[in-house]
mmCIF file with all atom_site columns, N, CA and C in Angstrom:
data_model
loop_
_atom_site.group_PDB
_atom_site.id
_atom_site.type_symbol
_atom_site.label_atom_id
_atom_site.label_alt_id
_atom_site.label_comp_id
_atom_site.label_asym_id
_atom_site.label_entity_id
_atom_site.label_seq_id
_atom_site.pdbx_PDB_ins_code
_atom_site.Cartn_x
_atom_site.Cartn_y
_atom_site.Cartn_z
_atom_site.occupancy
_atom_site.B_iso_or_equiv
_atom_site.pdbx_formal_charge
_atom_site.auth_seq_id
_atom_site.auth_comp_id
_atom_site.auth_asym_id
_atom_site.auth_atom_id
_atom_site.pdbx_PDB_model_num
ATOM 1   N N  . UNK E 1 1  ? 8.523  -16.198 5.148   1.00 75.00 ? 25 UNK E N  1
ATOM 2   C CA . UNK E 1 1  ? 7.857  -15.618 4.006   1.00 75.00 ? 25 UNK E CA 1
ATOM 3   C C  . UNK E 1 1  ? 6.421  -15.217 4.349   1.00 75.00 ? 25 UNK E C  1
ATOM 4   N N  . UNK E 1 2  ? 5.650  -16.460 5.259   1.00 80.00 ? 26 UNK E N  1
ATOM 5   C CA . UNK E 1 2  ? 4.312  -15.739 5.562   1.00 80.00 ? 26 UNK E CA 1
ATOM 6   C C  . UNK E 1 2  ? 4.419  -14.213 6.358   1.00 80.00 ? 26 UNK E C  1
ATOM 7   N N  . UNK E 1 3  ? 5.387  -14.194 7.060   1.00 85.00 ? 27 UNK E N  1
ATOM 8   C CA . UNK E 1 3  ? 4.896  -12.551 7.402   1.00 85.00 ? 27 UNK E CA 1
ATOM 9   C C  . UNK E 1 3  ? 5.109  -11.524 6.628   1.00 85.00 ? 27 UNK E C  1
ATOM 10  N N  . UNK E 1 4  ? 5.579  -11.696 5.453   1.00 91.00 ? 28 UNK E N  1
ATOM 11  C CA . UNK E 1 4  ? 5.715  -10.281 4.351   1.00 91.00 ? 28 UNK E CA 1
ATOM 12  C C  . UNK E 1 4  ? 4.342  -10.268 3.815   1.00 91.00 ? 28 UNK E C  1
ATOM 13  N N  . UNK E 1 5  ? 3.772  -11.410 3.952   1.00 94.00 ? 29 UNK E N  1
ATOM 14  C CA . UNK E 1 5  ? 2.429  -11.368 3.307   1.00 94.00 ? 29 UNK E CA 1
ATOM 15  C C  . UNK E 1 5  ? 1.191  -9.652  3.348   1.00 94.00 ? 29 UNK E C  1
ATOM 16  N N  . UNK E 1 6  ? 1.178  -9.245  4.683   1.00 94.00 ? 30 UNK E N  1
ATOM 17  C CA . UNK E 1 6  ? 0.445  -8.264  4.699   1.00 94.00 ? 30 UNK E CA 1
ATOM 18  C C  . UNK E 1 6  ? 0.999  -7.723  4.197   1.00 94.00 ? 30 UNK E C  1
ATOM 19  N N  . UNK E 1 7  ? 2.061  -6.627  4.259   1.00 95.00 ? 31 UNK E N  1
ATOM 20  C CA . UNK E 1 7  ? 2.679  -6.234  3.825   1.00 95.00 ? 31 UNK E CA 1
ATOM 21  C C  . UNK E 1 7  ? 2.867  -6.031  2.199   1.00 95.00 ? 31 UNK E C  1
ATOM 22  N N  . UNK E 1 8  ? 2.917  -7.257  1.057   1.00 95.00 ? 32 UNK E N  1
ATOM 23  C CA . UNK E 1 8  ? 2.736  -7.243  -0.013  1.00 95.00 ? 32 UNK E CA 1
ATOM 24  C C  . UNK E 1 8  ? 1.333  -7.251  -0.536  1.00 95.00 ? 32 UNK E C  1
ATOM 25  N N  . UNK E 1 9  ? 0.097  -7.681  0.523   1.00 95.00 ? 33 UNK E N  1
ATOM 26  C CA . UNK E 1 9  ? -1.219 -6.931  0.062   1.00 95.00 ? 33 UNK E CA 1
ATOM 27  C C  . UNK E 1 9  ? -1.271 -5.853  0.245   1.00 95.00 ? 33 UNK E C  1
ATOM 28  N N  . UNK E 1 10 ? -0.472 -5.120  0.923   1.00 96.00 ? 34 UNK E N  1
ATOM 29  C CA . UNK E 1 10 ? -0.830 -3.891  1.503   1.00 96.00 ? 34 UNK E CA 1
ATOM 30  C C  . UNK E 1 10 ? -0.279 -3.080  0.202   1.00 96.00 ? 34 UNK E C  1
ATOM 31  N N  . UNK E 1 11 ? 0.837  -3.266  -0.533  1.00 96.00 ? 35 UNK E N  1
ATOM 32  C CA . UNK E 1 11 ? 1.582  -2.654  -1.343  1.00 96.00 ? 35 UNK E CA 1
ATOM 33  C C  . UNK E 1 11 ? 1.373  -3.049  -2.863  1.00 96.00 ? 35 UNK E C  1
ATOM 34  N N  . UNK E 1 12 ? 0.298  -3.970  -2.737  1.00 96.00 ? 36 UNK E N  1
ATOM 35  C CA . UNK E 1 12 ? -0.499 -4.413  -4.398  1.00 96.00 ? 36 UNK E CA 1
ATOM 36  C C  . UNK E 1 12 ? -1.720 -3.496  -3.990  1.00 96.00 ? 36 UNK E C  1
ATOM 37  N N  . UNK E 1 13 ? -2.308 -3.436  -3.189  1.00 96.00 ? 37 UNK E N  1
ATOM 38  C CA . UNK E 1 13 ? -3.729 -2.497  -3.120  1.00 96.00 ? 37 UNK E CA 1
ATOM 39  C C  . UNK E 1 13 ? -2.923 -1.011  -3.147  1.00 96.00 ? 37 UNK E C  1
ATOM 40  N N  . UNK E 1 14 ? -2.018 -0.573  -2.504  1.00 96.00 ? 38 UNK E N  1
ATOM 41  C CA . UNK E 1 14 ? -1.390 0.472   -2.940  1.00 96.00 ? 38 UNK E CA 1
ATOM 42  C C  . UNK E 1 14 ? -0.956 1.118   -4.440  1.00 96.00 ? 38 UNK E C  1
ATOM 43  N N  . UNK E 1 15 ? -0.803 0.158   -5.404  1.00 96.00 ? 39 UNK E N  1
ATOM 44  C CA . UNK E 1 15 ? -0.232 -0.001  -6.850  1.00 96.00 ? 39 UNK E CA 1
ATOM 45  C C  . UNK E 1 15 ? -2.001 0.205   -7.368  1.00 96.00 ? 39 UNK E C  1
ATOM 46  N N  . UNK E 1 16 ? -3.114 -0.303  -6.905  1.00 96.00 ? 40 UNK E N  1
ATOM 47  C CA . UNK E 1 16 ? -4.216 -0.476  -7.216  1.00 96.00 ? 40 UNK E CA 1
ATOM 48  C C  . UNK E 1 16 ? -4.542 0.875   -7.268  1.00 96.00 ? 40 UNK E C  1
ATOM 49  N N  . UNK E 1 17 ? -4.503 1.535   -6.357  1.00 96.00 ? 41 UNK E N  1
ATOM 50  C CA . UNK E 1 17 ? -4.728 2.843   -5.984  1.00 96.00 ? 41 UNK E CA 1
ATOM 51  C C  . UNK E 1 17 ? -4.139 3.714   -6.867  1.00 96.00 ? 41 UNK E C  1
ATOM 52  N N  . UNK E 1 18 ? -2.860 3.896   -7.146  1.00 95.00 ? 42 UNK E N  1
ATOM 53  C CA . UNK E 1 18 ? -2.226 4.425   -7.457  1.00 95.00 ? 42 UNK E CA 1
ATOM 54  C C  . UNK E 1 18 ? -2.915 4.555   -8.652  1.00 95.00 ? 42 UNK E C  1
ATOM 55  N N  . UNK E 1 19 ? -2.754 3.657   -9.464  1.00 95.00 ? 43 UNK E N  1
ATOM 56  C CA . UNK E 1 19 ? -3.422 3.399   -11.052 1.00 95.00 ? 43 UNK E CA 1
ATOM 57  C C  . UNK E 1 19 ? -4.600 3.845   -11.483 1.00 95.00 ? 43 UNK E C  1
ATOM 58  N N  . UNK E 1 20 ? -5.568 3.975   -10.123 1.00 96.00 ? 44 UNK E N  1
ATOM 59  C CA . UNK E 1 20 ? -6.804 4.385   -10.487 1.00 96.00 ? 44 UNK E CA 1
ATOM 60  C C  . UNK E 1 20 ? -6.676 5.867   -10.206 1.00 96.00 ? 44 UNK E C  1
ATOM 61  N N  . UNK E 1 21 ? -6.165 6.273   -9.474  1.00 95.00 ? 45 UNK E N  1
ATOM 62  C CA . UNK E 1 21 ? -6.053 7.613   -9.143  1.00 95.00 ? 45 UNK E CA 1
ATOM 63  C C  . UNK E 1 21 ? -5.585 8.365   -10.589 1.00 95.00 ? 45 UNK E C  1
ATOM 64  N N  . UNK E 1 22 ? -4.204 7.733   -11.061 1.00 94.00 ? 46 UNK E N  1
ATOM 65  C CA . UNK E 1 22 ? -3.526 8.162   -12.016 1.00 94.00 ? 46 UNK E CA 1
ATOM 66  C C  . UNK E 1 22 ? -4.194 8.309   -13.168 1.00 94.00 ? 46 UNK E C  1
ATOM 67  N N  . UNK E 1 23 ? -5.366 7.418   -13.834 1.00 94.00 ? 47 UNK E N  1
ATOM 68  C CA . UNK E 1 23 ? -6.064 7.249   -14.509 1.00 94.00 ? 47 UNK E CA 1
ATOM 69  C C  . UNK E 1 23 ? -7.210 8.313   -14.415 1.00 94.00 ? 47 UNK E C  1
ATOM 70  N N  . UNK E 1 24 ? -7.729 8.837   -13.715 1.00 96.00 ? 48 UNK E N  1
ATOM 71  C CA . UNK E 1 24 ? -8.598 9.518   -13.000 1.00 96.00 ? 48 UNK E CA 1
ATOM 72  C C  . UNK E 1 24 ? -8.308 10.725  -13.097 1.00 96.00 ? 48 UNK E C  1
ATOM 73  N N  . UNK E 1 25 ? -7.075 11.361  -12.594 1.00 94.00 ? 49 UNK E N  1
ATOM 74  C CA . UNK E 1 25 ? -6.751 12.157  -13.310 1.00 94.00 ? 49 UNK E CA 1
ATOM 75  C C  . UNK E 1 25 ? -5.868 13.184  -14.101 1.00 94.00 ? 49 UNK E C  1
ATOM 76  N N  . UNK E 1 26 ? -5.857 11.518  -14.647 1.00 93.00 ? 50 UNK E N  1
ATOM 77  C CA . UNK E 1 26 ? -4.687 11.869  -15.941 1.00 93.00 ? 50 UNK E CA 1
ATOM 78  C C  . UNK E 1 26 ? -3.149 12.218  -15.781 1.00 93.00 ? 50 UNK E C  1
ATOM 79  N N  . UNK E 1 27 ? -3.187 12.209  -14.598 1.00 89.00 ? 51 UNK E N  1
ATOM 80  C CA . UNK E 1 27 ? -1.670 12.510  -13.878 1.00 89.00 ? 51 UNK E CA 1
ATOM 81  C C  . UNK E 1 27 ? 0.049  11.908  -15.218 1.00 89.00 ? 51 UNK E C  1
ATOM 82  N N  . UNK E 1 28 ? 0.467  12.799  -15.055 1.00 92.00 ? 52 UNK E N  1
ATOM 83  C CA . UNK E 1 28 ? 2.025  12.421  -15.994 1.00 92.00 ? 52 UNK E CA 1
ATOM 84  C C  . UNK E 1 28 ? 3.011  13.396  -14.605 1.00 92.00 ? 52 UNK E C  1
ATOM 85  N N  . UNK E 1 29 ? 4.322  12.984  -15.224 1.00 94.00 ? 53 UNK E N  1
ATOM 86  C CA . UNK E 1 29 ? 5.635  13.500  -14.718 1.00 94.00 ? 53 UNK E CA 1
ATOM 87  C C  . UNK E 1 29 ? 5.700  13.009  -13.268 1.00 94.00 ? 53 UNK E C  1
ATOM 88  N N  . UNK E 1 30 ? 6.189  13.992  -12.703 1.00 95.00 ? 54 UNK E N  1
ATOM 89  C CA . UNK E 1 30 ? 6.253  14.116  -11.715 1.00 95.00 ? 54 UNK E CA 1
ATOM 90  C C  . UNK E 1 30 ? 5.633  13.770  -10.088 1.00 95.00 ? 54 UNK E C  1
ATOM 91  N N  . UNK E 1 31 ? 3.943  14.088  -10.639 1.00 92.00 ? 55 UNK E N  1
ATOM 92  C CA . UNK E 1 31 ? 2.825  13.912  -9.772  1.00 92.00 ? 55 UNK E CA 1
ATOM 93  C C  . UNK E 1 31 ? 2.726  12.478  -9.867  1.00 92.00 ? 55 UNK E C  1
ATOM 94  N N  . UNK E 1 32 ? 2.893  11.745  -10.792 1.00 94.00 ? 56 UNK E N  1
ATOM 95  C CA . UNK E 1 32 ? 2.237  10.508  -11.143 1.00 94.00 ? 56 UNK E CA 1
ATOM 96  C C  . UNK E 1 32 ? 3.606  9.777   -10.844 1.00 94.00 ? 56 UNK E C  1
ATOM 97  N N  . UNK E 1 33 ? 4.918  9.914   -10.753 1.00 94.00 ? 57 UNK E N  1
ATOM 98  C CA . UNK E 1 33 ? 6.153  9.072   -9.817  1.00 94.00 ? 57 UNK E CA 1
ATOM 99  C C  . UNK E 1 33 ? 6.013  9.266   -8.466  1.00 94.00 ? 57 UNK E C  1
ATOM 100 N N  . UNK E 1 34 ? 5.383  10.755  -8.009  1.00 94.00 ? 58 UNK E N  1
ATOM 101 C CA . UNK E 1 34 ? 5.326  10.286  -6.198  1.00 94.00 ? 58 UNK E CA 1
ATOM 102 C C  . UNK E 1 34 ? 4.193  9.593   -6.258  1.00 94.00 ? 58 UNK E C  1
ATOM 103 N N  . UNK E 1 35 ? 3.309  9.354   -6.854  1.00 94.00 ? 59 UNK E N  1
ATOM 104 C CA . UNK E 1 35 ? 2.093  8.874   -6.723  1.00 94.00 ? 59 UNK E CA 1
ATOM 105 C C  . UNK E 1 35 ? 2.507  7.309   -6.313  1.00 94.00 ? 59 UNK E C  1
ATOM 106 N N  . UNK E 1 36 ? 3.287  7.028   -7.458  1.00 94.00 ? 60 UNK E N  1
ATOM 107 C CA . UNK E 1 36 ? 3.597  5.383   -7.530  1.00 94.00 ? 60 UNK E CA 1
ATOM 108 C C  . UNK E 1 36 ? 4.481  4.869   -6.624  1.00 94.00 ? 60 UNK E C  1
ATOM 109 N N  . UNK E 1 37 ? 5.461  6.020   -5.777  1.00 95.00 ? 61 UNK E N  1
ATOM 110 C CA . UNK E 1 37 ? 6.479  5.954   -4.979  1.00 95.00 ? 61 UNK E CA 1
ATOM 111 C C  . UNK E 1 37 ? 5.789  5.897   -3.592  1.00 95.00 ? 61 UNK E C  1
ATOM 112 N N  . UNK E 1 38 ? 4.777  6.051   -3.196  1.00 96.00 ? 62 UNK E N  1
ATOM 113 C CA . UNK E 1 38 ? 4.487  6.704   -1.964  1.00 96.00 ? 62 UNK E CA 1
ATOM 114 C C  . UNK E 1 38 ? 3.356  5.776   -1.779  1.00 96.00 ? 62 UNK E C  1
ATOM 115 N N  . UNK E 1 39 ? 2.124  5.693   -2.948  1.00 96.00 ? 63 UNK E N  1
ATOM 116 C CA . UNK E 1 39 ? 1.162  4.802   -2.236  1.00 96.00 ? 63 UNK E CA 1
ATOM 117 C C  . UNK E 1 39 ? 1.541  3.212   -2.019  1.00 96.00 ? 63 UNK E C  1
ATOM 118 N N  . UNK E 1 40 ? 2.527  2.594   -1.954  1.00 96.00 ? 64 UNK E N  1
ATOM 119 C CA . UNK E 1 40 ? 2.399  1.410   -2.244  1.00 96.00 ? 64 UNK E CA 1
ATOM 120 C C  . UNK E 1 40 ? 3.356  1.079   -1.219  1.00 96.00 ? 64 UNK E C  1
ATOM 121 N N  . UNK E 1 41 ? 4.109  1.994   -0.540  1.00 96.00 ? 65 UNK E N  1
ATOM 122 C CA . UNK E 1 41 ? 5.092  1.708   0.715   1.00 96.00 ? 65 UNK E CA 1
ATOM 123 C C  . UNK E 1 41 ? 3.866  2.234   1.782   1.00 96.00 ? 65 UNK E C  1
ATOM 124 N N  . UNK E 1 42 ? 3.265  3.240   1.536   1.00 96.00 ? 66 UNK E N  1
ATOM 125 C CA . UNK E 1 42 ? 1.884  3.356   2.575   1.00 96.00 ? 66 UNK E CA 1
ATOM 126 C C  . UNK E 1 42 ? 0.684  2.506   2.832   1.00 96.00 ? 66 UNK E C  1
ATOM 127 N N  . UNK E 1 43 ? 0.485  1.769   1.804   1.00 96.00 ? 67 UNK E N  1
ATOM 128 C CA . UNK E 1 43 ? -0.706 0.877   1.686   1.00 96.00 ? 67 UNK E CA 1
ATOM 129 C C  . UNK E 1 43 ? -0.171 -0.406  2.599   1.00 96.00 ? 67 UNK E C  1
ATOM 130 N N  . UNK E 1 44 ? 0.942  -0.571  2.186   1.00 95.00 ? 68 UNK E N  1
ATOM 131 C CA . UNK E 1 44 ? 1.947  -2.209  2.737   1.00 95.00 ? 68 UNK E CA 1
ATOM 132 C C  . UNK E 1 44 ? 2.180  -1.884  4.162   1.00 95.00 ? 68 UNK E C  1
ATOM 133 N N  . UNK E 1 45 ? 2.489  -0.452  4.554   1.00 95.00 ? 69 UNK E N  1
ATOM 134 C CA . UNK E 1 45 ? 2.758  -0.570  6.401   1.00 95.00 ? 69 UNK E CA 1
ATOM 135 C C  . UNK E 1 45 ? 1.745  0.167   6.877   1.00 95.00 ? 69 UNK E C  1
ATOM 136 N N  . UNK E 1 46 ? 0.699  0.208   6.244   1.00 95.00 ? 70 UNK E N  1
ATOM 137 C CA . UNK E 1 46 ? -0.707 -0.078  6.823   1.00 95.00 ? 70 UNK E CA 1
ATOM 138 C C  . UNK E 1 46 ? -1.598 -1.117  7.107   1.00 95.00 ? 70 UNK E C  1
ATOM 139 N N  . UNK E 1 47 ? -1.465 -2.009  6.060   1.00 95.00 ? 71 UNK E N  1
ATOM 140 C CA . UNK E 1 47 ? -1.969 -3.048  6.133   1.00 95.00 ? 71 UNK E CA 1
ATOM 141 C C  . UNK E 1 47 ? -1.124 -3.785  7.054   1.00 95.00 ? 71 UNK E C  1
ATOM 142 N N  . UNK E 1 48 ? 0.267  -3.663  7.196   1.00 95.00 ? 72 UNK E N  1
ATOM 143 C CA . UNK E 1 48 ? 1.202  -4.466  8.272   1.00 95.00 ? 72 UNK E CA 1
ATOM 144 C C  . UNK E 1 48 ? 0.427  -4.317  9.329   1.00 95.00 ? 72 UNK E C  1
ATOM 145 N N  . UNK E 1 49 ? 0.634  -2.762  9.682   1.00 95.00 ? 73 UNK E N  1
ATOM 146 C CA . UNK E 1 49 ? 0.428  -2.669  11.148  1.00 95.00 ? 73 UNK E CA 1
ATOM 147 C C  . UNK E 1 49 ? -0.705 -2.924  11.690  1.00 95.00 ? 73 UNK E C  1
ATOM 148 N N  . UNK E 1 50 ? -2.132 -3.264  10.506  1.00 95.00 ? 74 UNK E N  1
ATOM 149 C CA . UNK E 1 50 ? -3.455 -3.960  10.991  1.00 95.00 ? 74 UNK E CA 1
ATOM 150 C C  . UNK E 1 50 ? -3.149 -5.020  11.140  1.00 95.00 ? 74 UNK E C  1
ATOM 151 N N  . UNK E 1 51 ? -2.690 -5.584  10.432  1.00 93.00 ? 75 UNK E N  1
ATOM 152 C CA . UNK E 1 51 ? -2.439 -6.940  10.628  1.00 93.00 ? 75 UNK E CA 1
ATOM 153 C C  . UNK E 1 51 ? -2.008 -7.729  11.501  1.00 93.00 ? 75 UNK E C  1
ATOM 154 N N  . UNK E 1 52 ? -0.674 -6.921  12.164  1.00 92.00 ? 76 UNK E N  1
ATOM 155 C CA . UNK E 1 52 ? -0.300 -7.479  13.805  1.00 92.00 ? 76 UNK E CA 1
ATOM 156 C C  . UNK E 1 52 ? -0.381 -6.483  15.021  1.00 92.00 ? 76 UNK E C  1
ATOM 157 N N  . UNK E 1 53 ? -1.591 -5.737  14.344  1.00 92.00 ? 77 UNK E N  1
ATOM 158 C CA . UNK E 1 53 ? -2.711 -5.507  15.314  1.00 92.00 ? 77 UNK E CA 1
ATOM 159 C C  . UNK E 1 53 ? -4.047 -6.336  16.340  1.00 92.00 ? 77 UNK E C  1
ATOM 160 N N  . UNK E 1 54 ? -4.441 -6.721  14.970  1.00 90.00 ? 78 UNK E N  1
ATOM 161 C CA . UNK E 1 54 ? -5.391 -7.977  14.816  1.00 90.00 ? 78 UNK E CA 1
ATOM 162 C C  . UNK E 1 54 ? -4.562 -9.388  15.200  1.00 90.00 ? 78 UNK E C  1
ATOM 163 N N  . UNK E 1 55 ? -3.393 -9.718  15.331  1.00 88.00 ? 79 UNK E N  1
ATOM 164 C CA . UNK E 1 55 ? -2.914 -10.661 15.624  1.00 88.00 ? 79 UNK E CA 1
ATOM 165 C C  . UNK E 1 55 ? -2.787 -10.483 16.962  1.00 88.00 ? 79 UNK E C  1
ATOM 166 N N  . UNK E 1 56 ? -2.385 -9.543  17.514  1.00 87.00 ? 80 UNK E N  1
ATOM 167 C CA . UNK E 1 56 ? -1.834 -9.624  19.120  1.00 87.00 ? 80 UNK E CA 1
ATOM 168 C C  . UNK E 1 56 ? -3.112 -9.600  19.876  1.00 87.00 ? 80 UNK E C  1
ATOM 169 N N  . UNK E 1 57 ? -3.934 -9.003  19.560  1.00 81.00 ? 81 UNK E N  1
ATOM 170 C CA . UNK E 1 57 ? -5.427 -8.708  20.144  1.00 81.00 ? 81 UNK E CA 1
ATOM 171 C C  . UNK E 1 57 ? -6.268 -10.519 20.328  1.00 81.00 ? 81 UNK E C  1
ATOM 172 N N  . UNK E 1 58 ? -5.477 -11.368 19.061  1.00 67.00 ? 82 UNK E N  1
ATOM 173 C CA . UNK E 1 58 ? -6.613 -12.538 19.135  1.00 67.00 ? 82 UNK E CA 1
ATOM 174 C C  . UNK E 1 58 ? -5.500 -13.226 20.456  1.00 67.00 ? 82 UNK E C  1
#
């Protein structure tokens, strides 16, 4: 379970994003489902791949 961990910060700061963006501006339909679809699988295997980045390096 600890290694999904980055991964699920990566994909709550993604949802974070998303929301503020959406909010911001004003986004509905369409724009605002890839929005929610896309940042939060990008945020999670970003933050992965820092993560055992920073691990193999220590």
């Amino acid at each position: 379970m600890k290694d999904y961990l980055p991964y699920l910060a990566g994909a709550l700061l993604g949802v974070l994003v998303a929301l503020i963006i959406s909010a911001l501006l004003t986004l509905q339909g369409t724009a605002q489902l890839m929005l929610f679809a896309l940042l939060p699988a990008i945020g999670g295997a970003i933050v992965e791949r820092v993560s055992q980045r920073r691990s193999r390096k220590s």
